Short mmCIF file of C-alpha atoms in Angstrom, two decimals:
data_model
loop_
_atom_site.label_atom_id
_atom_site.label_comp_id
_atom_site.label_asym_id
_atom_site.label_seq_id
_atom_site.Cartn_x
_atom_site.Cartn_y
_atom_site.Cartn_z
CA UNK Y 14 -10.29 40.79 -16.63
CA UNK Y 15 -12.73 42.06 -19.25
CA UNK Y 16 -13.23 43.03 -22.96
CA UNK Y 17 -15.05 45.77 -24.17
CA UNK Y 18 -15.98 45.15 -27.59
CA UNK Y 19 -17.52 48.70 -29.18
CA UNK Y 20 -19.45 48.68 -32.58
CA UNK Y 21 -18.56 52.51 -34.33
CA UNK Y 22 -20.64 51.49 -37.64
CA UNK Y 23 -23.64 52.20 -38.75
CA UNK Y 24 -24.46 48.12 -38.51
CA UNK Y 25 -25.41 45.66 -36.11
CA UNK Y 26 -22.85 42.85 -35.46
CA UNK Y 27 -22.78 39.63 -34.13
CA UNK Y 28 -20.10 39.15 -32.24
CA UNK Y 29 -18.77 35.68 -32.14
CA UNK Y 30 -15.56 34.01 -30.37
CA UNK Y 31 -14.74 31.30 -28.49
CA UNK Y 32 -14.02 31.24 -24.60
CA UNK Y 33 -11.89 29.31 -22.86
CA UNK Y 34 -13.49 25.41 -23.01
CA UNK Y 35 -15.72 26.57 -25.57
CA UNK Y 36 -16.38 24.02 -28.32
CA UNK Y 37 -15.31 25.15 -31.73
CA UNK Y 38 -18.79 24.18 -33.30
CA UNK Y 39 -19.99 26.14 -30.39
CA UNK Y 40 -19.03 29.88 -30.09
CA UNK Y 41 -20.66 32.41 -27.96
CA UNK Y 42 -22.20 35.10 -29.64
CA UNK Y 43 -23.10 38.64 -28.73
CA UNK Y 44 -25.54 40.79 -30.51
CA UNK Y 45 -23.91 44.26 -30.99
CA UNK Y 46 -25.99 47.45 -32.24
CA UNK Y 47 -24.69 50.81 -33.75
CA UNK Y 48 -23.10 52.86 -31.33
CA UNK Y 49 -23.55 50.11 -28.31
CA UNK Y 50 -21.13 47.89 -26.91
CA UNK Y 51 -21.08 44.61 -25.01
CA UNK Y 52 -18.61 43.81 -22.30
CA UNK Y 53 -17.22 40.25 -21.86
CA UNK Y 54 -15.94 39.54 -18.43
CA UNK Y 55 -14.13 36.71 -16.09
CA UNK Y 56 -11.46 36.19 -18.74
CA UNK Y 57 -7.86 35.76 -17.68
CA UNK Y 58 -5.48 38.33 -19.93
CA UNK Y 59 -4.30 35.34 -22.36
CA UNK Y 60 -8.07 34.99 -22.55
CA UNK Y 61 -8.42 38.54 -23.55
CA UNK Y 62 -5.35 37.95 -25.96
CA UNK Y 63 -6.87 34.87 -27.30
CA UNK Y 64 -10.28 36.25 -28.31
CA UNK Y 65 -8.38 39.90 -29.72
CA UNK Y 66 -6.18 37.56 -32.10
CA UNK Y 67 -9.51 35.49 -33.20
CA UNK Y 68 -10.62 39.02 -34.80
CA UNK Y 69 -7.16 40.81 -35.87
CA UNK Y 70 -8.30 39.57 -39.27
CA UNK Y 71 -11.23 40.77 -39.50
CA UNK Y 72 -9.83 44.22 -38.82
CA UNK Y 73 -10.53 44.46 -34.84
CA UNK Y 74 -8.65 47.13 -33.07
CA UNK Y 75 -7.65 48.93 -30.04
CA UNK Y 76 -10.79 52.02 -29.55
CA UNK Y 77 -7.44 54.39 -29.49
CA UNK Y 78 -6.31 53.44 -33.01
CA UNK Y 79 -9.64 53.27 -34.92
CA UNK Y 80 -9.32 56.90 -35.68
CA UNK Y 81 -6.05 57.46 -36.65
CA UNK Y 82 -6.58 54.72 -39.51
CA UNK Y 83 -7.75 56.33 -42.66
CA UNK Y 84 -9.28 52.99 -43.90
CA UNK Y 85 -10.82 51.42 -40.76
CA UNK Y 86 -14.18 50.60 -40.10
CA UNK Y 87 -14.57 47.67 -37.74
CA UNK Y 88 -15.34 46.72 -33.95
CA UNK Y 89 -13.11 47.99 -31.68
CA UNK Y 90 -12.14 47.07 -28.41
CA UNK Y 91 -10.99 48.24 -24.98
CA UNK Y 92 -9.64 46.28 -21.99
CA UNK Y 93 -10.91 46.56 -18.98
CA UNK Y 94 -12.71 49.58 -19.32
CA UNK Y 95 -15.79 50.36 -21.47
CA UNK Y 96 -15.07 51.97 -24.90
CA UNK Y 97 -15.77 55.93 -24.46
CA UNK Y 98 -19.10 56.78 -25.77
CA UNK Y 99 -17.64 59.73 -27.74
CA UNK Y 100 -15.24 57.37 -29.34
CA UNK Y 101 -17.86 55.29 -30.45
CA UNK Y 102 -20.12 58.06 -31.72
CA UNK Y 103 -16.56 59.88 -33.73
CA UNK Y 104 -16.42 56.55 -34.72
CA UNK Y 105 -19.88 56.30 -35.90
CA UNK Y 106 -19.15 59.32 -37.90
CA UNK Y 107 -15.57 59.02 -39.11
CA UNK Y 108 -16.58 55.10 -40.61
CA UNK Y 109 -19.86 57.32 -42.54
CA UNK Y 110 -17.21 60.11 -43.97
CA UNK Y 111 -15.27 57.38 -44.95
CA UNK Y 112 -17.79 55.25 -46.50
CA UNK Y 113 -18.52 58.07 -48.56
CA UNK Y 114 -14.88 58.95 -49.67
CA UNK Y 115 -14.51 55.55 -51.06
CA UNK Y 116 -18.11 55.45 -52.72
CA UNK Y 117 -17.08 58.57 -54.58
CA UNK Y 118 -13.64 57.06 -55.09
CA UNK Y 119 -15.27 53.75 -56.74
CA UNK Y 120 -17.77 56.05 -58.62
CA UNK Y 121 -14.83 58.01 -60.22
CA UNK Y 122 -12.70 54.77 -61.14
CA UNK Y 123 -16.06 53.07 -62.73
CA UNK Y 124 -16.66 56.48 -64.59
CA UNK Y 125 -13.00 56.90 -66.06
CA UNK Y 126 -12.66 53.45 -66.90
CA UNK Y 127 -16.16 53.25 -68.78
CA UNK Y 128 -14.84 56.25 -70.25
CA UNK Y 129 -11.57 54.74 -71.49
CA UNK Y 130 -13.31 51.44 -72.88
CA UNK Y 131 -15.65 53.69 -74.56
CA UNK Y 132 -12.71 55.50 -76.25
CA UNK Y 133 -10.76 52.79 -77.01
CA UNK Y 134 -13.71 50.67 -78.81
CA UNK Y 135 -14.48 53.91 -80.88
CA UNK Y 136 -10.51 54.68 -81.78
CA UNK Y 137 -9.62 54.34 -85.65
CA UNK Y 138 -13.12 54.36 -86.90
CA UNK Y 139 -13.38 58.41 -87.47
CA UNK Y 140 -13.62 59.07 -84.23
CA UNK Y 141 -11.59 62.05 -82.39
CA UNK Y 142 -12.71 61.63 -79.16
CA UNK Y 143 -9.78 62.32 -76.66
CA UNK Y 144 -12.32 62.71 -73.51
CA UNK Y 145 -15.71 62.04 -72.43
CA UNK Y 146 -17.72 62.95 -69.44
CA UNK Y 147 -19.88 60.76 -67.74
CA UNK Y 148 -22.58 61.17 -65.43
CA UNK Y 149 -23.57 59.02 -63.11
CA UNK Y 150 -27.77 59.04 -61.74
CA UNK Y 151 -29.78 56.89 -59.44
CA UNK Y 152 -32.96 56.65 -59.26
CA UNK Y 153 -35.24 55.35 -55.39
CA UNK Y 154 -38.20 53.84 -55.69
CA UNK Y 155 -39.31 55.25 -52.38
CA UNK Y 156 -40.34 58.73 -51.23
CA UNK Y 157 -36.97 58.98 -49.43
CA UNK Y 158 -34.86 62.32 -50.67
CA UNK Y 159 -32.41 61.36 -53.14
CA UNK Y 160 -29.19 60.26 -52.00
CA UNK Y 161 -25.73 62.87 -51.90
CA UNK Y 162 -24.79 61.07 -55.39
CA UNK Y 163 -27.68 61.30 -56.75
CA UNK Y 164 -26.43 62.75 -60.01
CA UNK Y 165 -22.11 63.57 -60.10
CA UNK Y 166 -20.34 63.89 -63.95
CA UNK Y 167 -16.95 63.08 -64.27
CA UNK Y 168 -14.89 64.02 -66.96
CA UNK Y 169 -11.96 61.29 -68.39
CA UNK Y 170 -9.22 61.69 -70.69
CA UNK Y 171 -8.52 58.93 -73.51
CA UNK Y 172 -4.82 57.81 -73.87
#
């Protein structure tokens, strides 16, 4: 039997497990880069089993499922049959839209709760402030254009 293990991010990974008679100070290790996949063969299906459980942790799933996860953005993995390449290039995508939702979900929380700190320091000492908006900027050292957040305001509410 074999296991295709697929890497949908935007990352190279290094895949590590243990086979069969494999010490446990001495895993075998696979080298996986964006978009690629390695295939591990000659296992026997508890084999296959054995190596899936080492990475349910860590997130690893079944190429069909990675999709419909709205958070996921790990290694997947097919059985006996390579991971489809369009799979791992959706994936490739999806895991970057996603990225991005959450960056702009973490900007937002930071924002509003700088905001509220900033409000609540400042309460009682003539201050009316009920909301503030806050902008957030980077700045690159290098040439590169600037990033999609480059500058985003977001507007809080005190309590």
């Amino acid at each position: 039997m074999k296991l295709f293990v697929g890497n949908p991010t935007n990352q190279t990974h290094i895949f590590t497990f243990r086979r069969p008679g494999d010490r446990v100070d001495n895993p075998s290790r696979s080298t996986i880069r964006p978009g690629a996949q390695i295939v591990i063969d000659d296992l026997d299906p508890e084999d296959v089993r054995d190596i899936i459980h080492q990475h349910r942790a860590f997130g690893f799933c079944n190429s069909r499922d990675a999709l419909r996860n709205p958070t996921y953005r790990g290694l997947v993995y097919s059985e006996d049959r390579p991971v489809d390449f369009q799979a791992l290039a959706d994936g490739v995508q999806d895991n970057h839209e996603k990225l991005k939702a959450e960056g702009a979900r973490n900007r937002r929380a930071s924002a509003e709760q700088i905001a509220g700190q900033t409000i609540a320091k400042t309460k009682g000492r003539r201050n009316k402030t009920r909301s503030l908006d806050v902008e957030i900027s980077t700045q690159s050292d290098s040439d590169t254009a600037p990033s999609a957040f480059s500058k985003e305001t977001y507007h809080a509410d005190g309590e």
